């Protein structure tokens, strides 16, 4: 074995999405964020295009996100009726969060790789980042609200015109106990065509 399988499995099973509303006031350190980002850049990347781009908001620059969230939401909704609860949540979201990582994708300049593949690579990077957060005992939450498509958000993340915002990752220390979770048994999501035994289609789902 190249690595301890028990440790690797425990880390993956312990990963959780923890919202910034559940963070304590304990601050995340720059060195931790750098380790988190280094984990991200070791994700799989088709053609070695390495399309991920990160913009770190900490200290004074957190005001960009604090002021931006409600403003972006209101602009995105336009003439539609705003959800007061959601607007209030966005206005208060940064009260205890000390780090937000803007995640972007910049496609290969030669156009060799499909944009969808580049986006999948960024998603893989975010998963690596989540795992590193877990190792540090940090909560993380990747959010991709509709208003991420606004040009204002792309500019706030310092992305070029051909760049795409892939969301925000909030990082912080949980204020309470580490959340529990569960997954469906493997047989509900895995099929082995040609093997012995009955093979059910993938639309079979466990009862709630």
Tab-separated table of C-alpha atoms in Angstrom:
chain	number	residue	atom	x	y	z
A	1	UNK	CA	0.000	0.000	0.000
A	2	UNK	CA	1.294	3.465	-0.837
A	3	UNK	CA	-0.967	5.062	1.787
A	4	UNK	CA	-2.916	3.978	4.846
A	5	UNK	CA	-6.314	2.972	3.444
A	6	UNK	CA	-8.057	3.389	6.784
A	7	UNK	CA	-6.903	7.010	7.086
A	8	UNK	CA	-7.867	7.819	3.501
A	9	UNK	CA	-11.328	6.274	3.869
A	10	UNK	CA	-11.919	8.027	7.197
A	11	UNK	CA	-10.976	11.390	5.710
A	12	UNK	CA	-13.350	10.999	2.761
A	13	UNK	CA	-16.221	9.801	4.947
A	14	UNK	CA	-15.687	12.635	7.424
A	15	UNK	CA	-15.990	15.412	4.818
A	16	UNK	CA	-19.015	17.645	5.364
A	17	UNK	CA	-20.550	20.746	3.855
A	18	UNK	CA	-20.841	23.190	6.756
A	19	UNK	CA	-22.487	26.565	6.144
A	20	UNK	CA	-20.811	29.798	7.315
A	21	UNK	CA	-23.759	30.450	9.630
A	22	UNK	CA	-22.377	27.584	11.724
A	23	UNK	CA	-18.816	28.918	12.018
A	24	UNK	CA	-17.215	30.222	15.185
A	25	UNK	CA	-15.243	33.474	15.353
A	26	UNK	CA	-11.924	31.582	15.265
A	27	UNK	CA	-9.992	32.792	12.247
A	28	UNK	CA	-8.626	30.686	9.439
A	29	UNK	CA	-4.909	31.270	8.813
A	30	UNK	CA	-3.313	32.085	5.463
A	31	UNK	CA	-0.969	29.075	5.702
A	32	UNK	CA	-3.994	26.791	5.996
A	33	UNK	CA	-5.611	28.370	2.954
A	34	UNK	CA	-2.435	27.895	0.940
A	35	UNK	CA	-2.416	24.194	1.848
A	36	UNK	CA	-6.084	23.946	0.860
A	37	UNK	CA	-5.378	25.509	-2.525
A	38	UNK	CA	-2.322	23.312	-3.101
A	39	UNK	CA	-4.569	20.299	-2.569
A	40	UNK	CA	-6.948	21.740	-5.150
A	41	UNK	CA	-4.369	22.113	-7.890
A	42	UNK	CA	-3.490	18.410	-7.684
A	43	UNK	CA	-6.889	17.430	-9.060
A	44	UNK	CA	-7.179	15.615	-12.366
A	45	UNK	CA	-7.012	17.930	-15.377
A	46	UNK	CA	-7.641	16.844	-18.967
A	47	UNK	CA	-4.715	17.862	-21.160
A	48	UNK	CA	-2.968	19.433	-18.137
A	49	UNK	CA	-4.820	22.687	-18.845
A	50	UNK	CA	-5.174	23.355	-15.086
A	51	UNK	CA	-8.245	25.596	-15.608
A	52	UNK	CA	-8.916	26.406	-11.952
A	53	UNK	CA	-8.447	29.938	-10.636
A	54	UNK	CA	-8.800	30.991	-7.014
A	55	UNK	CA	-9.452	34.399	-5.447
A	56	UNK	CA	-9.005	34.484	-1.670
A	57	UNK	CA	-11.015	36.969	0.382
A	58	UNK	CA	-9.693	37.492	3.917
A	59	UNK	CA	-9.393	40.427	6.322
A	60	UNK	CA	-10.338	43.712	4.592
A	61	UNK	CA	-11.152	42.092	1.247
A	62	UNK	CA	-14.031	40.175	2.874
A	63	UNK	CA	-16.031	43.384	2.460
A	64	UNK	CA	-16.208	42.582	-1.266
A	65	UNK	CA	-18.238	39.466	-0.465
A	66	UNK	CA	-20.130	40.974	2.468
A	67	UNK	CA	-21.389	43.865	0.354
A	68	UNK	CA	-21.622	41.865	-2.840
A	69	UNK	CA	-23.860	38.972	-1.759
A	70	UNK	CA	-27.077	40.948	-1.134
A	71	UNK	CA	-26.396	43.347	-4.018
A	72	UNK	CA	-25.743	40.526	-6.490
A	73	UNK	CA	-28.852	38.679	-5.369
A	74	UNK	CA	-31.043	41.752	-5.772
A	75	UNK	CA	-29.680	42.486	-9.242
A	76	UNK	CA	-30.093	38.867	-10.315
A	77	UNK	CA	-33.710	38.828	-9.199
A	78	UNK	CA	-34.464	42.075	-11.071
A	79	UNK	CA	-38.183	42.735	-11.178
A	80	UNK	CA	-38.994	39.380	-9.615
A	81	UNK	CA	-40.177	39.249	-6.047
A	82	UNK	CA	-37.276	39.008	-3.616
A	83	UNK	CA	-37.286	36.350	-0.934
A	84	UNK	CA	-36.874	38.403	2.287
A	85	UNK	CA	-35.527	35.436	4.227
A	86	UNK	CA	-32.896	34.712	1.600
A	87	UNK	CA	-31.880	38.367	1.359
A	88	UNK	CA	-31.533	38.590	5.136
A	89	UNK	CA	-29.477	35.400	5.159
A	90	UNK	CA	-27.073	36.822	2.571
A	91	UNK	CA	-26.798	40.085	4.494
A	92	UNK	CA	-25.777	38.213	7.647
A	93	UNK	CA	-23.749	35.441	6.019
A	94	UNK	CA	-20.327	36.975	6.694
A	95	UNK	CA	-20.808	37.701	10.400
A	96	UNK	CA	-18.370	35.004	11.558
A	97	UNK	CA	-16.759	33.763	8.317
A	98	UNK	CA	-13.088	34.776	8.028
A	99	UNK	CA	-12.295	33.244	4.631
A	100	UNK	CA	-14.079	32.913	1.308
A	101	UNK	CA	-12.429	31.391	-1.742
A	102	UNK	CA	-13.817	32.453	-5.084
A	103	UNK	CA	-13.540	29.586	-7.564
A	104	UNK	CA	-13.246	30.240	-11.279
A	105	UNK	CA	-12.476	28.450	-14.510
A	106	UNK	CA	-10.400	29.833	-17.375
A	107	UNK	CA	-10.535	27.572	-20.444
A	108	UNK	CA	-7.566	26.410	-22.467
A	109	UNK	CA	-6.481	29.228	-24.795
A	110	UNK	CA	-5.966	26.711	-27.605
A	111	UNK	CA	-9.492	25.351	-27.278
A	112	UNK	CA	-8.279	21.751	-27.150
A	113	UNK	CA	-10.445	20.767	-24.209
A	114	UNK	CA	-14.234	21.006	-24.014
A	115	UNK	CA	-15.516	23.560	-21.508
A	116	UNK	CA	-17.459	20.851	-19.702
A	117	UNK	CA	-14.230	18.932	-19.090
A	118	UNK	CA	-12.615	22.092	-17.711
A	119	UNK	CA	-15.551	22.585	-15.348
A	120	UNK	CA	-15.302	18.995	-14.158
A	121	UNK	CA	-11.622	19.564	-13.391
A	122	UNK	CA	-12.524	22.565	-11.244
A	123	UNK	CA	-15.146	20.484	-9.428
A	124	UNK	CA	-12.481	17.862	-8.714
A	125	UNK	CA	-10.237	20.616	-7.349
A	126	UNK	CA	-12.989	21.760	-4.991
A	127	UNK	CA	-13.388	18.207	-3.682
A	128	UNK	CA	-9.650	18.084	-2.928
A	129	UNK	CA	-9.981	21.411	-1.136
A	130	UNK	CA	-12.880	20.051	0.921
A	131	UNK	CA	-10.791	17.086	1.989
A	132	UNK	CA	-7.904	19.284	3.094
A	133	UNK	CA	-10.340	21.433	5.065
A	134	UNK	CA	-11.580	18.272	6.778
A	135	UNK	CA	-8.031	17.259	7.680
A	136	UNK	CA	-7.590	20.670	9.340
A	137	UNK	CA	-10.908	20.374	11.184
A	138	UNK	CA	-12.287	23.218	9.095
A	139	UNK	CA	-15.819	23.382	7.803
A	140	UNK	CA	-16.326	24.278	4.143
A	141	UNK	CA	-19.292	24.917	1.899
A	142	UNK	CA	-19.252	25.299	-1.899
A	143	UNK	CA	-22.157	27.432	-3.101
A	144	UNK	CA	-23.192	28.095	-6.707
A	145	UNK	CA	-26.199	30.473	-6.647
A	146	UNK	CA	-27.585	31.770	-9.931
A	147	UNK	CA	-26.146	35.250	-9.466
A	148	UNK	CA	-22.643	33.835	-9.875
A	149	UNK	CA	-23.303	34.328	-13.603
A	150	UNK	CA	-23.286	38.126	-13.240
A	151	UNK	CA	-20.366	40.040	-14.740
A	152	UNK	CA	-19.999	41.880	-11.437
A	153	UNK	CA	-19.154	38.622	-9.708
A	154	UNK	CA	-16.641	37.626	-12.400
A	155	UNK	CA	-14.917	40.989	-12.036
A	156	UNK	CA	-14.929	40.726	-8.242
A	157	UNK	CA	-13.106	37.406	-8.615
A	158	UNK	CA	-10.587	39.097	-10.951
A	159	UNK	CA	-11.374	36.650	-13.747
A	160	UNK	CA	-10.814	37.524	-17.435
A	161	UNK	CA	-13.726	37.932	-19.823
A	162	UNK	CA	-13.539	34.307	-20.931
A	163	UNK	CA	-13.440	33.131	-17.323
A	164	UNK	CA	-16.417	31.529	-15.601
A	165	UNK	CA	-17.321	31.830	-11.936
A	166	UNK	CA	-17.735	28.364	-10.465
A	167	UNK	CA	-18.937	29.488	-7.064
A	168	UNK	CA	-17.730	30.479	-3.621
A	169	UNK	CA	-16.179	28.205	-1.006
A	170	UNK	CA	-16.714	29.381	2.560
A	171	UNK	CA	-14.146	28.136	5.068
A	172	UNK	CA	-14.249	28.316	8.867
A	173	UNK	CA	-14.125	26.487	12.171
A	174	UNK	CA	-17.476	24.924	13.126
A	175	UNK	CA	-19.008	26.389	16.277
A	176	UNK	CA	-20.560	23.081	17.306
A	177	UNK	CA	-20.002	19.358	16.937
A	178	UNK	CA	-18.910	17.912	13.616
A	179	UNK	CA	-22.084	16.975	11.672
A	180	UNK	CA	-23.060	13.384	11.012
A	181	UNK	CA	-24.152	12.113	7.608
A	182	UNK	CA	-24.996	8.970	5.676
A	183	UNK	CA	-25.013	7.573	2.152
A	184	UNK	CA	-27.184	5.028	0.390
A	185	UNK	CA	-25.828	1.475	0.387
A	186	UNK	CA	-23.539	0.744	-2.559
A	187	UNK	CA	-25.992	-1.644	-4.211
A	188	UNK	CA	-28.435	1.217	-4.878
A	189	UNK	CA	-25.976	3.199	-6.992
A	190	UNK	CA	-23.837	0.469	-8.600
A	191	UNK	CA	-24.607	-1.959	-11.405
A	192	UNK	CA	-22.399	-4.822	-12.631
A	193	UNK	CA	-23.694	-5.760	-16.112
A	194	UNK	CA	-22.901	-9.323	-17.085
A	195	UNK	CA	-22.284	-10.471	-13.523
A	196	UNK	CA	-24.300	-13.178	-11.847
A	197	UNK	CA	-27.466	-12.147	-10.109
A	198	UNK	CA	-30.301	-9.780	-10.988
A	199	UNK	CA	-29.308	-6.378	-12.415
A	200	UNK	CA	-31.816	-3.602	-11.764
A	201	UNK	CA	-31.985	-0.351	-13.739
A	202	UNK	CA	-30.545	2.790	-12.173
A	203	UNK	CA	-33.982	4.334	-11.605
A	204	UNK	CA	-34.481	2.073	-8.595
A	205	UNK	CA	-34.114	4.167	-5.437
A	206	UNK	CA	-34.214	3.337	-1.764
A	207	UNK	CA	-37.352	4.298	0.102
A	208	UNK	CA	-37.064	7.481	2.169
